[in-house]
CSV table of C-alpha atoms in Angstrom, one decimal:
chain,number,residue,atom,x,y,z
A,250,MET,CA,10.1,20.6,6.0
A,251,THR,CA,11.7,17.8,3.8
A,252,ILE,CA,10.1,15.1,5.9
A,253,ASP,CA,6.7,16.7,5.5
A,254,ASN,CA,7.2,17.0,1.8
A,255,ASN,CA,8.3,13.4,1.5
A,256,ASP,CA,5.2,12.4,3.5
A,257,LEU,CA,3.1,14.3,1.0
A,258,LEU,CA,4.5,12.5,-2.0
A,259,ASN,CA,4.2,9.1,-0.3
A,260,SER,CA,0.6,9.9,0.6
A,261,ILE,CA,-0.2,10.7,-3.0
A,262,LEU,CA,1.5,7.6,-4.3
A,263,THR,CA,-0.3,5.5,-1.7
A,264,SER,CA,-3.7,7.0,-2.7
A,265,LEU,CA,-3.0,5.9,-6.3
A,266,ASP,CA,-2.6,2.4,-5.1
A,267,ARG,CA,-6.2,2.6,-3.8
A,268,VAL,CA,-7.5,3.1,-7.4
A,269,LYS,CA,-8.4,-0.5,-8.3
A,270,TYR,CA,-9.7,-2.0,-11.5
A,271,ILE,CA,-13.1,-3.6,-11.1
A,272,SER,CA,-12.7,-7.0,-12.7
A,273,PRO,CA,-15.7,-8.4,-14.5
A,274,GLU,CA,-15.4,-11.4,-12.2
A,275,ASP,CA,-16.2,-9.1,-9.3
A,276,ILE,CA,-19.6,-8.2,-10.9
A,277,PRO,CA,-22.5,-10.5,-10.1
A,278,ASN,CA,-23.7,-12.6,-13.0
A,279,ILE,CA,-27.3,-12.0,-12.0
A,280,ASP,CA,-29.4,-9.0,-12.8
A,281,LEU,CA,-29.5,-6.4,-10.0
A,282,TYR,CA,-32.1,-3.9,-8.7
A,283,MET,CA,-31.1,-0.3,-8.5
A,284,ASP,CA,-30.3,-0.4,-4.8
A,285,GLN,CA,-28.0,-3.4,-5.3
A,286,ILE,CA,-26.2,-1.5,-8.1
A,287,THR,CA,-25.6,1.6,-6.0
A,288,THR,CA,-24.3,-0.6,-3.1
A,289,PHE,CA,-22.0,-2.6,-5.4
A,290,MET,CA,-20.5,0.6,-6.9
A,291,SER,CA,-20.0,2.2,-3.5
A,292,SER,CA,-18.3,-0.8,-2.0
A,293,HIS,CA,-15.8,-1.0,-4.9
A,294,LEU,CA,-15.2,2.6,-5.6
A,295,HIS,CA,-15.6,4.5,-2.3
A,296,SER,CA,-11.8,4.5,-1.8
A,297,THR,CA,-11.4,6.7,-4.9
A,298,ALA,CA,-13.8,9.4,-3.6
A,299,ARG,CA,-12.4,12.7,-2.3
A,300,ASN,CA,-14.3,12.2,1.0
A,301,PRO,CA,-14.9,8.5,1.2
A,302,GLY,CA,-17.3,8.7,4.1
A,303,GLU,CA,-19.4,11.4,2.6
A,304,ASP,CA,-19.3,11.5,-1.2
A,305,LYS,CA,-21.8,9.4,-3.1
A,306,ILE,CA,-20.3,7.2,-5.8
A,307,LEU,CA,-23.7,6.5,-7.5
A,308,THR,CA,-27.3,7.4,-6.6
A,309,LYS,CA,-30.7,6.5,-8.0
A,310,THR,CA,-31.0,10.0,-9.3
A,311,MET,CA,-27.7,9.7,-11.2
A,312,ILE,CA,-28.8,6.4,-12.8
A,313,ASN,CA,-32.1,7.9,-13.8
A,314,ASN,CA,-30.3,10.9,-15.3
A,315,TYR,CA,-27.9,8.6,-17.3
A,316,ALA,CA,-30.9,6.7,-18.7
A,317,LYS,CA,-32.7,10.0,-19.5
A,318,ASN,CA,-29.6,11.2,-21.4
A,319,ASP,CA,-29.2,7.9,-23.3
A,320,LEU,CA,-26.0,7.0,-21.6
A,321,LEU,CA,-27.5,3.8,-20.1
A,322,PRO,CA,-30.0,1.4,-21.8
A,323,PRO,CA,-33.2,1.0,-19.8
A,324,PRO,CA,-33.4,-1.9,-17.3
A,325,VAL,CA,-35.5,-5.0,-17.9
A,326,ARG,CA,-38.3,-5.3,-15.3
A,327,LYS,CA,-36.4,-2.8,-13.1
A,328,LYS,CA,-33.3,-5.0,-13.1
A,329,TYR,CA,-29.8,-4.1,-14.5
A,330,SER,CA,-27.5,-6.6,-16.1
A,331,LYS,CA,-23.7,-7.0,-15.7
A,332,GLU,CA,-23.3,-5.0,-18.9
A,333,HIS,CA,-25.2,-2.1,-17.3
A,334,VAL,CA,-22.7,-2.2,-14.5
A,335,LEU,CA,-19.8,-2.1,-17.0
A,336,LEU,CA,-21.3,1.0,-18.6
A,337,LEU,CA,-21.7,2.7,-15.2
A,338,ILE,CA,-18.1,2.1,-14.4
A,339,PHE,CA,-17.1,3.8,-17.7
A,340,ILE,CA,-19.4,6.7,-16.9
A,341,TYR,CA,-18.0,7.0,-13.4
A,342,TYR,CA,-14.5,7.6,-14.7
A,343,TYR,CA,-15.6,9.9,-17.6
A,344,LYS,CA,-17.9,12.2,-15.7
A,345,GLY,CA,-15.2,14.0,-13.9
A,346,ILE,CA,-13.6,15.3,-17.1
A,347,LEU,CA,-16.1,15.1,-19.9
A,348,SER,CA,-19.5,16.6,-20.6
A,349,ILE,CA,-22.7,14.5,-20.9
A,350,ASN,CA,-22.6,15.2,-24.7
A,351,ASP,CA,-19.0,14.0,-25.0
A,352,ILE,CA,-19.8,10.8,-23.0
A,353,GLN,CA,-22.7,10.2,-25.3
A,354,THR,CA,-20.5,10.5,-28.3
A,355,LEU,CA,-17.9,8.2,-26.9
A,356,LEU,CA,-20.1,5.5,-25.3
A,357,GLY,CA,-23.0,5.6,-27.8
A,358,PRO,CA,-21.3,3.6,-30.5
A,359,VAL,CA,-19.9,1.1,-28.0
A,360,THR,CA,-23.3,0.6,-26.5
A,361,ALA,CA,-25.0,0.3,-29.9
A,362,ARG,CA,-22.5,-2.2,-31.2
A,363,PHE,CA,-21.7,-4.3,-28.2
A,364,PHE,CA,-24.3,-4.0,-25.5
A,365,HIS,CA,-26.2,-7.4,-25.3
A,366,ASN,CA,-25.1,-8.2,-28.8
A,367,GLY,CA,-25.2,-12.0,-28.2
A,368,GLU,CA,-21.7,-12.4,-29.6
A,369,SER,CA,-18.5,-13.7,-28.1
A,370,PHE,CA,-16.9,-10.2,-28.5
A,371,ASN,CA,-19.3,-8.1,-26.4
A,372,LEU,CA,-19.2,-5.2,-24.0
A,373,GLU,CA,-17.3,-7.2,-21.5
A,374,SER,CA,-14.6,-7.9,-24.1
A,375,VAL,CA,-14.4,-4.2,-24.8
A,376,TYR,CA,-14.2,-3.4,-21.0
A,377,ARG,CA,-11.4,-6.0,-20.4
A,378,GLU,CA,-9.3,-4.7,-23.4
A,379,ALA,CA,-9.8,-1.1,-22.4
A,380,PHE,CA,-8.6,-1.6,-18.8
A,381,SER,CA,-5.8,-4.1,-19.7
A,382,MET,CA,-3.4,-1.2,-19.9
A,383,GLU,CA,-4.1,-0.1,-16.3
A,384,GLU,CA,-1.2,-1.6,-14.5
A,385,LYS,CA,1.4,-0.2,-16.9
A,386,GLN,CA,-0.4,3.2,-16.9
A,387,MET,CA,-0.3,3.3,-13.1
A,388,GLN,CA,3.4,2.6,-12.9
A,389,ALA,CA,4.1,5.3,-15.5
A,390,LEU,CA,1.9,7.7,-13.7
A,391,LYS,CA,3.7,7.2,-10.4
A,392,ALA,CA,7.0,7.9,-12.1
A,393,ASP,CA,5.6,11.0,-13.8
A,394,VAL,CA,4.1,12.3,-10.5
A,395,THR,CA,7.4,11.8,-8.7
A,396,GLU,CA,9.3,13.6,-11.4
A,397,LYS,CA,6.9,16.6,-11.4
A,398,TYR,CA,7.1,16.7,-7.6
A,399,LYS,CA,10.9,16.7,-7.5
A,400,ALA,CA,10.9,19.5,-10.2
A,401,ALA,CA,8.5,21.5,-8.1
A,402,GLN,CA,10.8,21.1,-5.0
A,403,ASN,CA,13.5,23.0,-7.0
A,404,THR,CA,11.3,26.0,-7.7
A,405,PHE,CA,11.0,29.3,-5.8
A,406,ARG,CA,14.5,29.2,-4.4
A,407,ASP,CA,14.5,33.0,-4.0
A,408,ALA,CA,11.1,33.2,-2.4
A,409,PRO,CA,10.7,34.2,1.3
A,410,GLU,CA,11.4,31.2,3.5
A,411,GLU,CA,7.9,31.4,5.1
A,412,ASP,CA,6.3,31.2,1.7
A,413,ALA,CA,8.5,28.7,-0.1
A,414,ASP,CA,6.8,25.5,1.1
A,415,PHE,CA,3.4,26.7,0.0
A,416,LEU,CA,4.7,28.0,-3.4
A,417,ARG,CA,6.4,24.7,-4.1
A,418,LYS,CA,3.2,22.9,-3.5
A,419,PHE,CA,1.5,25.5,-5.7
A,420,ALA,CA,4.0,24.7,-8.5
A,421,PHE,CA,3.4,21.0,-8.1
A,422,ILE,CA,-0.3,21.5,-8.4
A,423,CYS,CA,0.2,23.7,-11.4
A,424,ALA,CA,2.3,21.0,-13.1
A,425,LEU,CA,-0.3,18.4,-12.5
A,426,SER,CA,-3.1,20.7,-13.6
A,427,PHE,CA,-1.4,21.6,-16.8
A,428,ASP,CA,-0.9,17.9,-17.6
A,429,VAL,CA,-4.7,17.2,-17.0
A,430,TYR,CA,-5.6,20.3,-19.1
A,431,LEU,CA,-3.5,19.1,-22.1
A,432,LYS,CA,-4.9,15.5,-21.9
A,433,LYS,CA,-8.4,16.8,-21.7
A,434,LEU,CA,-7.8,18.9,-24.8
A,435,MET,CA,-6.5,15.8,-26.6
A,436,ILE,CA,-9.5,13.7,-25.5
A,437,GLU,CA,-12.0,16.4,-26.6
A,438,LYS,CA,-10.2,16.7,-30.0
A,439,MET,CA,-10.6,12.9,-30.5
A,440,ILE,CA,-14.2,13.0,-29.5
A,441,ASP,CA,-14.8,15.9,-31.9
A,442,GLU,CA,-13.2,13.8,-34.6
A,443,LEU,CA,-15.6,10.9,-33.8
A,444,ASN,CA,-18.5,13.4,-34.3
A,445,THR,CA,-17.3,14.5,-37.7
A,446,SER,CA,-16.0,11.2,-39.1
A,447,GLY,CA,-19.1,9.2,-38.4
A,448,LYS,CA,-20.1,6.7,-35.7
A,449,PRO,CA,-20.2,3.0,-36.2
A,450,GLU,CA,-23.9,2.7,-35.7
A,451,ALA,CA,-24.6,5.4,-38.3
A,452,LYS,CA,-22.5,3.5,-40.8
A,453,LYS,CA,-24.5,0.3,-40.1
A,454,LYS,CA,-27.8,2.1,-40.8
A,455,GLU,CA,-26.4,3.4,-44.1
A,456,GLN,CA,-25.6,-0.1,-45.2
A,457,LYS,CA,-29.2,-1.3,-44.6
């Protein structure tokens, strides 16, 4: 039973290693058609999917819906720029935990201020800075997951032997879920604050 449980923890930690930051250098510097965009996203993010061989990372329908909901600026002559790809990467990570409205609130000011702004500090600069914490976050996450796992292994000591393994996995999942729940609450609170305090693009309009 202990060997199986250690294998579970090792499998989880290994899966975290497959979550890789897409460097701006990995993104082509030429404008891409929609098919090329979906192929690029799939090739770089398929390992993060729950079912890598089946789940779609990005589809034409998704891209059209993002544009329809003002999450993605329209393409130029049906071609998407490198900055379009950067926005799609942000959306990919957000969509699993945030609503469309929340993503609009969060990405809208960033897009309005930095997308194709012609300045040295542009959307790529924002992307690089936002993801610069990734390595430290990943190491901290691994340590936290390991700690929660070990704590879960010490639960249900009085449970029937045939149920103990399942219940400890249940406790582990509960601990991880509660962590996600609390972080989601914090994210939503900050997004609500952005809604009430005013967005950068709104302030710019007031100054004109």
